[in-house]
Amino acid sequence: MTLDRRRFLAGTALATVASAGCLQADDRSGNGDGNGGTEPTSAIPEDPRVDEPPYEIEAQPNDRDERNQLSLCANMSGDSDLEFQTVSAPRADLLLSTADIEDEVYAVRALTSADEVREVFKLGDDGDNGSGEEPQEPIDEIDFEENILLVVESGFGSGSIAHHWKRAERTDRGLRLHGCQTTPYERTDDLTSRHSVVRVERPENFELARVSLTVGEERRVHFNSTEGVVSVTT
């Protein structure tokens, strides 16, 4: 579950809005820095890239009223040891905007400074977040000594599908964020990418951020902030 402290102000989920011991081996050595503003000197590929979720996922009923759009996360552990919060944000310069829409692609950037935030997000002079409302806390004013901002992207498919984050945990070299895609009963027939912005408590000796995202009853995809855009064969 998401923990709350005074320094974590309530955030609003983006409209376009994956258990530790069961994952692949802990963080390995490498030279990637995990930051969002500069390219890592080398990528650290996840292995395995795709596996089965290590928890039970129940089949969804046909009845619309009984359907749980968070079914892929329902039995996922929510025991988080890092505080995190999905936050509202302005329009972003997304990595997947130039990716081949025929591919299944993923990306995560770990922003560790206000300068990096300004490189990724279109920040207006009035602090507008793209919704016409001023965010409760401008994202370029986040305390980066205490927090890291993750920009997570996945694609491509219906714009009615969103990210849902369940747990953030420390790793040997940084952190791992666990979550799933939502499974709405009705889906739009557009073809787009999804992204979410998540503020996570900064662990000591941070180098990279990893994401484990459950995308189906038998599929969980792993990717990290040293890799750029990752293409996955279905």
mmCIF file of C-alpha atoms in Angstrom:
data_model
loop_
_atom_site.group_PDB
_atom_site.id
_atom_site.type_symbol
_atom_site.label_atom_id
_atom_site.label_comp_id
_atom_site.label_asym_id
_atom_site.label_seq_id
_atom_site.Cartn_x
_atom_site.Cartn_y
_atom_site.Cartn_z
ATOM 1 C CA MET A 1 0.000 0.000 0.000
ATOM 2 C CA THR A 2 1.075 3.599 -0.488
ATOM 3 C CA LEU A 3 2.407 5.173 2.665
ATOM 4 C CA ASP A 4 1.840 8.791 3.576
ATOM 5 C CA ARG A 5 4.097 11.367 5.256
ATOM 6 C CA ARG A 6 3.738 15.105 5.433
ATOM 7 C CA ARG A 7 6.329 15.645 2.710
ATOM 8 C CA PHE A 8 4.217 13.575 0.304
ATOM 9 C CA LEU A 9 1.388 15.815 -0.837
ATOM 10 C CA ALA A 10 -1.664 14.208 -2.355
ATOM 11 C CA GLY A 11 -1.243 13.658 -6.085
ATOM 12 C CA THR A 12 -3.767 13.097 -8.813
ATOM 13 C CA ALA A 13 -3.454 10.127 -11.184
ATOM 14 C CA LEU A 14 -2.818 11.004 -14.829
ATOM 15 C CA ALA A 15 -5.692 10.494 -17.189
ATOM 16 C CA THR A 16 -3.534 8.305 -19.387
ATOM 17 C CA VAL A 17 -2.710 6.679 -16.415
ATOM 18 C CA ALA A 18 5.064 -4.732 -11.408
ATOM 19 C CA SER A 19 7.071 -9.702 -5.142
ATOM 20 C CA ALA A 20 10.646 -8.955 -4.625
ATOM 21 C CA GLY A 21 12.086 -12.377 -3.667
ATOM 22 C CA CYS A 22 10.379 -14.012 -6.620
ATOM 23 C CA LEU A 23 11.959 -11.785 -9.252
ATOM 24 C CA GLN A 24 15.132 -12.280 -11.214
ATOM 25 C CA ALA A 25 18.511 -11.857 -9.487
ATOM 26 C CA ASP A 26 19.205 -8.614 -7.635
ATOM 27 C CA ASP A 27 20.761 -5.642 -9.367
ATOM 28 C CA ARG A 28 23.905 -6.488 -11.229
ATOM 29 C CA SER A 29 27.028 -4.440 -11.855
ATOM 30 C CA GLY A 30 27.043 -1.946 -14.696
ATOM 31 C CA ASN A 31 27.731 1.645 -15.569
ATOM 32 C CA GLY A 32 24.248 2.995 -16.155
ATOM 33 C CA ASP A 33 23.456 5.981 -13.999
ATOM 34 C CA GLY A 34 19.680 5.673 -14.141
ATOM 35 C CA ASN A 35 19.159 9.387 -14.653
ATOM 36 C CA GLY A 36 16.658 10.855 -17.025
ATOM 37 C CA GLY A 37 18.629 13.796 -18.380
ATOM 38 C CA THR A 38 21.683 11.941 -19.744
ATOM 39 C CA GLU A 39 22.179 8.683 -21.577
ATOM 40 C CA PRO A 40 23.658 5.862 -19.445
ATOM 41 C CA THR A 41 27.128 4.766 -20.494
ATOM 42 C CA SER A 42 25.822 1.210 -20.841
ATOM 43 C CA ALA A 43 22.489 -0.521 -20.592
ATOM 44 C CA ILE A 44 21.769 -3.221 -18.022
ATOM 45 C CA PRO A 45 19.231 -5.540 -19.698
ATOM 46 C CA GLU A 46 16.645 -7.270 -17.551
ATOM 47 C CA ASP A 47 16.837 -11.071 -17.467
ATOM 48 C CA PRO A 48 14.272 -12.469 -17.783
ATOM 49 C CA ARG A 49 12.543 -9.775 -19.740
ATOM 50 C CA VAL A 50 9.154 -11.483 -19.425
ATOM 51 C CA ASP A 51 7.910 -13.985 -16.842
ATOM 52 C CA GLU A 52 4.684 -15.111 -15.185
ATOM 53 C CA PRO A 53 3.363 -13.094 -12.238
ATOM 54 C CA PRO A 54 4.340 -14.863 -8.972
ATOM 55 C CA TYR A 55 0.825 -14.583 -7.577
ATOM 56 C CA GLU A 56 -2.638 -15.812 -8.506
ATOM 57 C CA ILE A 57 -4.726 -13.819 -10.953
ATOM 58 C CA GLU A 58 -8.386 -14.728 -11.052
ATOM 59 C CA ALA A 59 -10.283 -14.845 -14.331
ATOM 60 C CA GLN A 60 -12.694 -11.994 -14.818
ATOM 61 C CA PRO A 61 -16.467 -12.606 -14.852
ATOM 62 C CA ASN A 62 -18.506 -11.755 -17.930
ATOM 63 C CA ASP A 63 -20.844 -9.590 -15.873
ATOM 64 C CA ARG A 64 -19.826 -5.971 -16.263
ATOM 65 C CA ASP A 65 -20.940 -5.044 -12.743
ATOM 66 C CA GLU A 66 -18.757 -7.774 -11.199
ATOM 67 C CA ARG A 67 -15.638 -7.007 -13.190
ATOM 68 C CA ASN A 68 -12.556 -5.708 -11.361
ATOM 69 C CA GLN A 69 -10.421 -3.548 -13.620
ATOM 70 C CA LEU A 70 -7.540 -3.952 -11.125
ATOM 71 C CA SER A 71 -7.685 -7.758 -11.322
ATOM 72 C CA LEU A 72 -4.054 -8.016 -12.497
ATOM 73 C CA CYS A 73 -2.972 -6.295 -9.252
ATOM 74 C CA ALA A 74 -5.613 -7.675 -6.869
ATOM 75 C CA ASN A 75 -3.387 -10.362 -5.310
ATOM 76 C CA MET A 76 -0.096 -8.516 -5.738
ATOM 77 C CA SER A 77 1.649 -7.649 -2.477
ATOM 78 C CA GLY A 78 1.208 -4.027 -1.484
ATOM 79 C CA ASP A 79 3.829 -4.131 1.269
ATOM 80 C CA SER A 80 5.908 -1.175 0.108
ATOM 81 C CA ASP A 81 9.126 -0.163 1.851
ATOM 82 C CA LEU A 82 9.467 3.098 -0.062
ATOM 83 C CA GLU A 83 6.838 5.793 -0.096
ATOM 84 C CA PHE A 84 5.423 6.587 -3.522
ATOM 85 C CA GLN A 85 2.670 8.626 -5.078
ATOM 86 C CA THR A 86 1.351 8.969 -8.606
ATOM 87 C CA VAL A 87 1.325 12.672 -9.391
ATOM 88 C CA SER A 88 -0.239 15.029 -11.873
ATOM 89 C CA ALA A 89 2.115 16.476 -14.441
ATOM 90 C CA PRO A 90 2.216 18.669 -17.537
ATOM 91 C CA ARG A 91 2.518 17.286 -21.029
ATOM 92 C CA ALA A 92 5.712 15.251 -21.391
ATOM 93 C CA ASP A 93 8.256 14.636 -24.146
ATOM 94 C CA LEU A 94 7.614 10.887 -24.347
ATOM 95 C CA LEU A 95 10.183 8.365 -25.565
ATOM 96 C CA LEU A 96 7.502 6.198 -27.176
ATOM 97 C CA SER A 97 6.329 9.016 -29.403
ATOM 98 C CA THR A 98 8.935 7.931 -31.974
ATOM 99 C CA ALA A 99 8.595 4.152 -31.458
ATOM 100 C CA ASP A 100 7.028 1.781 -33.987
ATOM 101 C CA ILE A 101 3.390 1.418 -32.992
ATOM 102 C CA GLU A 102 3.400 -2.198 -34.209
ATOM 103 C CA ASP A 103 5.800 -3.161 -31.402
ATOM 104 C CA GLU A 104 5.092 -3.855 -27.715
ATOM 105 C CA VAL A 105 7.366 -1.283 -26.106
ATOM 106 C CA TYR A 106 8.242 -0.024 -22.618
ATOM 107 C CA ALA A 107 10.424 2.669 -21.062
ATOM 108 C CA VAL A 108 11.138 4.231 -17.682
ATOM 109 C CA ARG A 109 13.163 7.337 -16.889
ATOM 110 C CA ALA A 110 14.380 8.270 -13.419
ATOM 111 C CA LEU A 111 14.534 12.027 -13.019
ATOM 112 C CA THR A 112 16.767 13.133 -10.172
ATOM 113 C CA SER A 113 16.854 16.921 -10.513
ATOM 114 C CA ALA A 114 14.695 19.877 -11.434
ATOM 115 C CA ASP A 115 16.827 20.404 -14.554
ATOM 116 C CA GLU A 116 15.949 16.906 -15.779
ATOM 117 C CA VAL A 117 12.270 17.561 -15.101
ATOM 118 C CA ARG A 118 12.420 20.676 -17.243
ATOM 119 C CA GLU A 119 13.988 18.667 -20.087
ATOM 120 C CA VAL A 120 11.134 16.139 -20.089
ATOM 121 C CA PHE A 121 8.035 18.164 -19.241
ATOM 122 C CA LYS A 122 6.528 21.143 -20.988
ATOM 123 C CA LEU A 123 6.363 23.524 -18.057
ATOM 124 C CA GLY A 124 4.413 26.706 -18.662
ATOM 125 C CA ASP A 125 5.122 30.030 -17.026
ATOM 126 C CA ASP A 126 1.919 29.672 -15.025
ATOM 127 C CA GLY A 127 2.645 26.116 -13.815
ATOM 128 C CA ASP A 128 -0.208 24.692 -15.900
ATOM 129 C CA ASN A 129 -0.336 20.869 -15.868
ATOM 130 C CA GLY A 130 -2.196 20.496 -19.123
ATOM 131 C CA SER A 131 -5.580 20.188 -17.394
ATOM 132 C CA GLY A 132 -6.155 23.884 -16.858
ATOM 133 C CA GLU A 133 -5.505 23.530 -13.135
ATOM 134 C CA GLU A 134 -2.358 24.410 -11.235
ATOM 135 C CA PRO A 135 -0.734 21.298 -9.686
ATOM 136 C CA GLN A 136 -0.688 21.166 -5.902
ATOM 137 C CA GLU A 137 3.102 20.960 -6.007
ATOM 138 C CA PRO A 138 5.005 21.924 -9.183
ATOM 139 C CA ILE A 139 7.006 18.895 -10.238
ATOM 140 C CA ASP A 140 10.163 20.920 -10.790
ATOM 141 C CA GLU A 141 10.007 21.984 -7.126
ATOM 142 C CA ILE A 142 10.060 18.433 -5.727
ATOM 143 C CA ASP A 143 12.760 17.860 -3.108
ATOM 144 C CA PHE A 144 15.125 15.629 -5.109
ATOM 145 C CA GLU A 145 17.321 14.985 -2.082
ATOM 146 C CA GLU A 146 14.364 13.006 -0.739
ATOM 147 C CA ASN A 147 12.570 11.874 -3.911
ATOM 148 C CA ILE A 148 12.979 10.534 -7.445
ATOM 149 C CA LEU A 149 10.459 11.102 -10.219
ATOM 150 C CA LEU A 150 9.769 8.135 -12.495
ATOM 151 C CA VAL A 151 8.215 8.542 -15.934
ATOM 152 C CA VAL A 152 6.883 5.123 -16.973
ATOM 153 C CA GLU A 153 5.663 4.452 -20.519
ATOM 154 C CA SER A 154 4.079 1.443 -22.235
ATOM 155 C CA GLY A 155 2.419 0.886 -25.582
ATOM 156 C CA PHE A 156 0.618 0.425 -27.748
ATOM 157 C CA GLY A 157 -3.107 -0.166 -27.401
ATOM 158 C CA SER A 158 -6.370 1.239 -26.157
ATOM 159 C CA GLY A 159 -6.152 4.604 -24.452
ATOM 160 C CA SER A 160 -8.692 3.394 -21.886
ATOM 161 C CA ILE A 161 -6.019 1.138 -20.320
ATOM 162 C CA ALA A 162 -3.913 2.778 -17.589
ATOM 163 C CA HIS A 163 -1.078 1.993 -15.159
ATOM 164 C CA HIS A 164 -1.796 1.116 -11.511
ATOM 165 C CA TRP A 165 1.119 1.036 -9.051
ATOM 166 C CA LYS A 166 1.053 -1.246 -6.000
ATOM 167 C CA ARG A 167 4.503 -1.320 -4.367
ATOM 168 C CA ALA A 168 7.951 0.329 -4.407
ATOM 169 C CA GLU A 169 10.913 -1.486 -2.899
ATOM 170 C CA ARG A 170 14.629 -0.952 -2.336
ATOM 171 C CA THR A 171 17.110 -2.976 -4.376
ATOM 172 C CA ASP A 172 20.898 -3.286 -4.189
ATOM 173 C CA ARG A 173 21.363 -0.414 -6.605
ATOM 174 C CA GLY A 174 18.178 1.587 -6.362
ATOM 175 C CA LEU A 175 14.507 0.731 -6.457
ATOM 176 C CA ARG A 176 11.852 -1.376 -8.162
ATOM 177 C CA LEU A 177 8.300 -0.273 -8.842
ATOM 178 C CA HIS A 178 5.590 -2.962 -9.116
ATOM 179 C CA GLY A 179 2.230 -2.554 -10.762
ATOM 180 C CA CYS A 180 -0.156 -3.623 -13.476
ATOM 181 C CA GLN A 181 -2.236 -2.436 -16.368
ATOM 182 C CA THR A 182 -5.915 -1.907 -15.763
ATOM 183 C CA THR A 183 -8.476 -4.138 -17.528
ATOM 184 C CA PRO A 184 -11.582 -2.022 -18.166
ATOM 185 C CA TYR A 185 -14.746 -3.746 -19.371
ATOM 186 C CA GLU A 186 -15.149 -1.363 -22.273
ATOM 187 C CA ARG A 187 -12.125 -0.259 -24.256
ATOM 188 C CA THR A 188 -11.667 2.430 -26.827
ATOM 189 C CA ASP A 189 -10.464 1.333 -30.255
ATOM 190 C CA ASP A 190 -7.665 3.897 -30.519
ATOM 191 C CA LEU A 191 -3.989 2.996 -30.638
ATOM 192 C CA THR A 192 -1.827 4.959 -28.237
ATOM 193 C CA SER A 193 0.842 4.712 -25.544
ATOM 194 C CA ARG A 194 0.197 5.113 -21.808
ATOM 195 C CA HIS A 195 2.374 6.882 -19.304
ATOM 196 C CA SER A 196 2.337 7.711 -15.629
ATOM 197 C CA VAL A 197 4.505 9.867 -13.394
ATOM 198 C CA VAL A 198 5.390 8.498 -9.951
ATOM 199 C CA ARG A 199 7.226 10.220 -7.139
ATOM 200 C CA VAL A 200 9.204 7.680 -5.081
ATOM 201 C CA GLU A 201 11.134 8.088 -1.856
ATOM 202 C CA ARG A 202 14.821 8.169 -2.782
ATOM 203 C CA PRO A 203 16.796 5.186 -1.431
ATOM 204 C CA GLU A 204 20.428 5.513 -0.435
ATOM 205 C CA ASN A 205 23.006 4.952 -3.192
ATOM 206 C CA PHE A 206 20.493 5.255 -6.001
ATOM 207 C CA GLU A 207 21.736 4.230 -9.455
ATOM 208 C CA LEU A 208 18.751 2.936 -11.405
ATOM 209 C CA ALA A 209 15.044 2.300 -11.281
ATOM 210 C CA ARG A 210 13.481 -0.995 -12.309
ATOM 211 C CA VAL A 211 9.841 -1.590 -13.181
ATOM 212 C CA SER A 212 7.896 -4.864 -13.087
ATOM 213 C CA LEU A 213 4.578 -4.387 -14.866
ATOM 214 C CA THR A 214 1.927 -7.135 -15.069
ATOM 215 C CA VAL A 215 0.238 -6.805 -18.457
ATOM 216 C CA GLY A 216 -1.739 -10.071 -18.599
ATOM 217 C CA GLU A 217 -2.808 -13.079 -16.551
ATOM 218 C CA GLU A 218 0.398 -14.918 -17.563
ATOM 219 C CA ARG A 219 2.721 -12.031 -18.473
ATOM 220 C CA ARG A 220 4.839 -9.624 -16.460
ATOM 221 C CA VAL A 221 7.400 -7.375 -18.194
ATOM 222 C CA HIS A 222 10.606 -6.029 -16.599
ATOM 223 C CA PHE A 223 12.523 -2.946 -17.770
ATOM 224 C CA ASN A 224 14.794 -0.332 -16.206
ATOM 225 C CA SER A 225 16.018 3.229 -16.527
ATOM 226 C CA THR A 226 19.355 2.374 -18.222
ATOM 227 C CA GLU A 227 17.704 0.729 -21.217
ATOM 228 C CA GLY A 228 15.801 3.450 -23.044
ATOM 229 C CA VAL A 229 12.958 2.080 -25.141
ATOM 230 C CA VAL A 230 12.588 -1.702 -24.804
ATOM 231 C CA SER A 231 10.829 -3.735 -27.512
ATOM 232 C CA VAL A 232 9.183 -6.998 -26.418
ATOM 233 C CA THR A 233 8.122 -9.813 -28.732
ATOM 234 C CA THR A 234 4.669 -11.173 -27.924
#
